[in-house]
Each structure stands twice: as C-alpha cells, then as structure tokens.
PDB file of C-alpha atoms in Angstrom:
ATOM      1  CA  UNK S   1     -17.709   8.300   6.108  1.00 95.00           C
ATOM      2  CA  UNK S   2     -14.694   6.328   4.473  1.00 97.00           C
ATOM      3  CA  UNK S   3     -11.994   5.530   6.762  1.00 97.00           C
ATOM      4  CA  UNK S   4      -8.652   3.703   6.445  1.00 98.00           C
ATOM      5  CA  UNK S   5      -6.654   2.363   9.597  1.00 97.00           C
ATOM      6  CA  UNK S   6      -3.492   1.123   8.967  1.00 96.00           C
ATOM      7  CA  UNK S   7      -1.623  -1.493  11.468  1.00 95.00           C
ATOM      8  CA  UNK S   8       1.478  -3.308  11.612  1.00 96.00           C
ATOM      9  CA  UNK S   9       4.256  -1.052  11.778  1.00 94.00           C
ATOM     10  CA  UNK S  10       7.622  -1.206  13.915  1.00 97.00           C
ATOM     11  CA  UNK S  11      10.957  -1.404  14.059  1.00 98.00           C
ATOM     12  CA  UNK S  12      13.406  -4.555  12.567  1.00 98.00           C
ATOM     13  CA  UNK S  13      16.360  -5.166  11.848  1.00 98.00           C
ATOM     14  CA  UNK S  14      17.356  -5.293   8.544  1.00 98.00           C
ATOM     15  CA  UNK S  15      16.770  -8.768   7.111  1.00 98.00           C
ATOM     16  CA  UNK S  16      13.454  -9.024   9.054  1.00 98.00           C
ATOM     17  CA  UNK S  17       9.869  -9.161   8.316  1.00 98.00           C
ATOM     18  CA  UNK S  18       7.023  -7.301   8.962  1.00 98.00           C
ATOM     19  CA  UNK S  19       3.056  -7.246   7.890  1.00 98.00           C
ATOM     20  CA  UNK S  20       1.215  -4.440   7.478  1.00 98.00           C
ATOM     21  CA  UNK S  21      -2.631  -4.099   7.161  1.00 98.00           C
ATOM     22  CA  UNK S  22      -5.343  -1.814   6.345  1.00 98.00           C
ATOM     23  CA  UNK S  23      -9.002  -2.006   7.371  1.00 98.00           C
ATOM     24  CA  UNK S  24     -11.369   0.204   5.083  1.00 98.00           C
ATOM     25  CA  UNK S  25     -14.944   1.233   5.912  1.00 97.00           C
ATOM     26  CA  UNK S  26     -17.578   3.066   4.380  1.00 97.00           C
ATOM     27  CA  UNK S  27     -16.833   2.653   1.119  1.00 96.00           C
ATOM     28  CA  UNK S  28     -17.501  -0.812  -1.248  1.00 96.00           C
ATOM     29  CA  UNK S  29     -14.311  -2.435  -1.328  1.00 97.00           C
ATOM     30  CA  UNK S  30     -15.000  -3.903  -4.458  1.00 96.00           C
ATOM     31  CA  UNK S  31     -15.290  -1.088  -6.626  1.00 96.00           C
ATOM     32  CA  UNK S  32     -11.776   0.243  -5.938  1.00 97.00           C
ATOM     33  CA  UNK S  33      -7.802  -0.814  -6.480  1.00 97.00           C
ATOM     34  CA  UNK S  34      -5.599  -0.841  -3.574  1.00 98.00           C
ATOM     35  CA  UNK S  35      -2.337   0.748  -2.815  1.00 98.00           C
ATOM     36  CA  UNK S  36       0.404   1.023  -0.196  1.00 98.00           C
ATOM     37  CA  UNK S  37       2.441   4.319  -0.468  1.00 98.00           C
ATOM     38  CA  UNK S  38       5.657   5.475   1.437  1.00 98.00           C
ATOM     39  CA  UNK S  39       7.291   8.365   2.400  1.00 98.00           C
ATOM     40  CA  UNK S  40      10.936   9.061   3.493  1.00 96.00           C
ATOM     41  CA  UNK S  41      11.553  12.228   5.339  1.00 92.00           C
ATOM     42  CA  UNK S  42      12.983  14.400   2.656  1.00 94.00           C
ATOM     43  CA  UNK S  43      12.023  12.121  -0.180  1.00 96.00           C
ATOM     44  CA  UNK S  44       8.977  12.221  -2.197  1.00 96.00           C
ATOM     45  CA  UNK S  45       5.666   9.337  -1.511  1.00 97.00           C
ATOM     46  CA  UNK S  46       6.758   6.576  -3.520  1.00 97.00           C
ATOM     47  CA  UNK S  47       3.791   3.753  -4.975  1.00 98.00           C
ATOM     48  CA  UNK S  48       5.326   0.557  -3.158  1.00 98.00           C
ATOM     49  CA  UNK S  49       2.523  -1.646  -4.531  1.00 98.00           C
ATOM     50  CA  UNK S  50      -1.273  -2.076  -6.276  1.00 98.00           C
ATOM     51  CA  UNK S  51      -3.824  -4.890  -6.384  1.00 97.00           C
ATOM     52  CA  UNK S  52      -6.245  -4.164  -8.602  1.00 96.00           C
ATOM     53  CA  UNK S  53     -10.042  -4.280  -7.549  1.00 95.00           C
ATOM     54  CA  UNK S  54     -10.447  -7.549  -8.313  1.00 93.00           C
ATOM     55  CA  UNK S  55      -7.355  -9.145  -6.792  1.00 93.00           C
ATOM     56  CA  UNK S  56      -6.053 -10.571 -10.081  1.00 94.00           C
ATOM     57  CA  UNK S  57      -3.555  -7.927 -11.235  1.00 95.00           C
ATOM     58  CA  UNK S  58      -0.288  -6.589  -8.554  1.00 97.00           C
ATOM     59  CA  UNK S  59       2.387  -4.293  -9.492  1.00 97.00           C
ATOM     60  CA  UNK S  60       5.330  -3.383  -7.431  1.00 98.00           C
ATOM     61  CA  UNK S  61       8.311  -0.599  -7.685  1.00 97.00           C
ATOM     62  CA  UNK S  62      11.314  -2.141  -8.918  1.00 97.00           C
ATOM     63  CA  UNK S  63      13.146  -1.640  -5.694  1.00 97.00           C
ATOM     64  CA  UNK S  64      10.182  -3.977  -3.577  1.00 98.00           C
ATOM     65  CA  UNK S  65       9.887  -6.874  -6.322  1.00 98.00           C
ATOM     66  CA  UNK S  66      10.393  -9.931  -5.047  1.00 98.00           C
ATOM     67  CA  UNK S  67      10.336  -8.738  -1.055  1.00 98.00           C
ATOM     68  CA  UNK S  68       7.261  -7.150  -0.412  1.00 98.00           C
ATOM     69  CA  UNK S  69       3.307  -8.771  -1.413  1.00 98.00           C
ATOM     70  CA  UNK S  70       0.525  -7.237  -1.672  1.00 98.00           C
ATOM     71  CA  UNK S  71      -2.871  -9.198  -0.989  1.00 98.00           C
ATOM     72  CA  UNK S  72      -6.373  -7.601  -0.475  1.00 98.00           C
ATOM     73  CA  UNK S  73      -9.296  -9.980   1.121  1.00 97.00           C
ATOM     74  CA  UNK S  74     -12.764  -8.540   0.028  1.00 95.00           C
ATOM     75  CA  UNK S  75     -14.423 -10.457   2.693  1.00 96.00           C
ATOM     76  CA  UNK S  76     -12.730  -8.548   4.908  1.00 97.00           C
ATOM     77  CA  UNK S  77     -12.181  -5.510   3.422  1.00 98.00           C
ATOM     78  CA  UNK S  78      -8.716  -5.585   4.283  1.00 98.00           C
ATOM     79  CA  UNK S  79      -5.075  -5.044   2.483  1.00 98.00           C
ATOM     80  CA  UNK S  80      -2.060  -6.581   3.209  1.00 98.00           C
ATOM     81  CA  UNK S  81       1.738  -5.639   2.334  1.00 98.00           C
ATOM     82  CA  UNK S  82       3.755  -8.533   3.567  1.00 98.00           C
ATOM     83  CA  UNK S  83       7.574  -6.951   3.788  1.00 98.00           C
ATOM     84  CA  UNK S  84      10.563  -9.779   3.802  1.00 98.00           C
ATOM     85  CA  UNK S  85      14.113  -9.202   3.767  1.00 98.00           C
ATOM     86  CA  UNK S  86      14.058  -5.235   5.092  1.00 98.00           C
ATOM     87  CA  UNK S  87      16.690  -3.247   4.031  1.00 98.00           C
ATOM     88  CA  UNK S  88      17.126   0.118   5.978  1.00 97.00           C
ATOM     89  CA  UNK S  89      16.244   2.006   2.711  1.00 97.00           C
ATOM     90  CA  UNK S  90      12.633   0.545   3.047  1.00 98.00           C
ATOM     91  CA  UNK S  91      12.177   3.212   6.419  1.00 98.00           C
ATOM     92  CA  UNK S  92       9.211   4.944   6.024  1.00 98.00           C
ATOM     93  CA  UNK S  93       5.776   6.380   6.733  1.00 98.00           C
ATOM     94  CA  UNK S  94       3.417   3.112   4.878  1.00 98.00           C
ATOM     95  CA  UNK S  95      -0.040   4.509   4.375  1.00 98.00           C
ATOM     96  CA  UNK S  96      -2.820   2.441   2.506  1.00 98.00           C
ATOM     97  CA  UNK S  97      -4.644   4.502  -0.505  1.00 98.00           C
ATOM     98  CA  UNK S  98      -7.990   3.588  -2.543  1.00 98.00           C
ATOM     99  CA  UNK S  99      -8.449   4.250  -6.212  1.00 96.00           C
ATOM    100  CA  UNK S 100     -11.499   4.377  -8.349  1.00 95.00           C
ATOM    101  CA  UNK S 101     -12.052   1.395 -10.355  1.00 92.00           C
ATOM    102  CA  UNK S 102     -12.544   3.941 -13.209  1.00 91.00           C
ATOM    103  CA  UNK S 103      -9.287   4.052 -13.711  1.00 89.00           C
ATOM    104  CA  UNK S 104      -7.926   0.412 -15.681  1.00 81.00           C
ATOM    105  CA  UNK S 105      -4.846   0.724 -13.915  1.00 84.00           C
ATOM    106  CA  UNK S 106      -2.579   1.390 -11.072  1.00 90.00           C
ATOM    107  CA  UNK S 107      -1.118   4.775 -11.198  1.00 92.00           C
ATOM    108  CA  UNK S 108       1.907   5.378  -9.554  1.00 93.00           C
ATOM    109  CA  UNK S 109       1.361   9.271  -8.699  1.00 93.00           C
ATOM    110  CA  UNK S 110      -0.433   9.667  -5.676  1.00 94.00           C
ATOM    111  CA  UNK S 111      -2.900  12.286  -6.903  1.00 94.00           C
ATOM    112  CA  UNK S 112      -5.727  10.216  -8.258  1.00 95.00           C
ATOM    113  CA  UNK S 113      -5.872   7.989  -5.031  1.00 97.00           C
ATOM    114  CA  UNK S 114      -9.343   9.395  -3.114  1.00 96.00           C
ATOM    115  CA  UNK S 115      -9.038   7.721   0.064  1.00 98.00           C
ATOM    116  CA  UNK S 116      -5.972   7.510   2.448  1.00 98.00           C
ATOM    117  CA  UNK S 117      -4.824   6.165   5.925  1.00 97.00           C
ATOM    118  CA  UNK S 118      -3.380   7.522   8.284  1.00 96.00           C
ATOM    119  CA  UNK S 119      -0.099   5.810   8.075  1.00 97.00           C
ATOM    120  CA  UNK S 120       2.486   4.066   9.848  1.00 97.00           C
ATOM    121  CA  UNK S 121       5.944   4.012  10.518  1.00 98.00           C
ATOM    122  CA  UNK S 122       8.227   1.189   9.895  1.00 98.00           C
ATOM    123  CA  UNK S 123      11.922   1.472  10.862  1.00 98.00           C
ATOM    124  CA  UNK S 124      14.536  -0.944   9.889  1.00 98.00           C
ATOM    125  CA  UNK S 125      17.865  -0.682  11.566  1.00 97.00           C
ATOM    126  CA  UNK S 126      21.241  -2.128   9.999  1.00 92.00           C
TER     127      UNK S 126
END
C-alpha cells in the first residue's frame, strides 16, 4: 500500500521560511518524478514544483522561481520544498504527488499524478 505523509506546514509571516517534506512508502522511489501541488480555496491545484526521478531535472511555476526548492533524497525516500521569502499569495493546501517515470516529463495538470498526500496547510500572514 503506497502512502504519502506530508509535514512541515504552519503559519509565517510573510517574508519567512518554511520546509515542507514528504515521506513515501510502498512504492520504489526511484521509478517515479516528484511533485508538490497547491490549492487555494476557490482557486484551482496549481504544480508548484517537479524533480524528476532521478534528481537531475526541477521545474518550478513562474510565480515560485527563485523562492521555493525542490530536493528529493532517494535514500530516504523523501521530498523536500524549501519555501523562502513567503508572500501571502503562497497560502495554501501543499500536498506531495508521484508520477510514473513513463512519462519524460513533469506535467503540470494534476491528472496523471497516481499517488498523493494528504496535504498540508501553510498560512502566511502580511
């Protein structure tokens, strides 16, 4: 049985930090690319990041770059998204997803993502 337990979440203030994690089981880690998703209340999930399966290849949404970084560690089997310089905008519901390897790339639709976490909440206050 896969699962996927996020951790991490809270509540900042805008210009903080926050690290969020996800612990997979029952599945190889290996043989699948890694995503954090978000959801707004009233707004559609949104693909915040990727790392493909072998850790060489990120991509972020244009309104993350250069704040947020994704890291997986297949040791582990564990993914990060490190989250600097929150902007109240970036409140949401983060959840962790897992994606085939059969696919040579990141999509950012949540549809073809198999596995999913639970989620949790991060809050940023101005």
């Amino acid at each position: 049985q896969v699962q996927m337990v996020e951790s991490g979440g809270g509540s900042v203030q805008t210009g903080g930090s926050l690290r969020l994690s996800c612990t997979a089981s029952g599945l190889t880690f290996d043989n699948y690319h890694m995503a954090w998703f978000r959801q707004a209340p009233g707004k559609e999930r949104e693909r915040v990041a990727c790392i493909t399966e072998s850790g060489r290849t990120t991509d972020y949404a244009d309104s993350v770059k250069g704040r947020f970084t994704i890291s997986r560690d297949s040791a582990k089997n564990t993914l990060d998204l490190q989250m600097s310089n929150l902007k109240p905008e970036d409140t949401a519901i983060y959840s962790c997803a897992a994606l085939h390897l059969s696919y040579y790339y990141c999509p950012t639709s949540w549809s073809p993502y198999i596995y999913w976490g639970q989620g949790t909440q991060v809050t940023v206050s101005s």
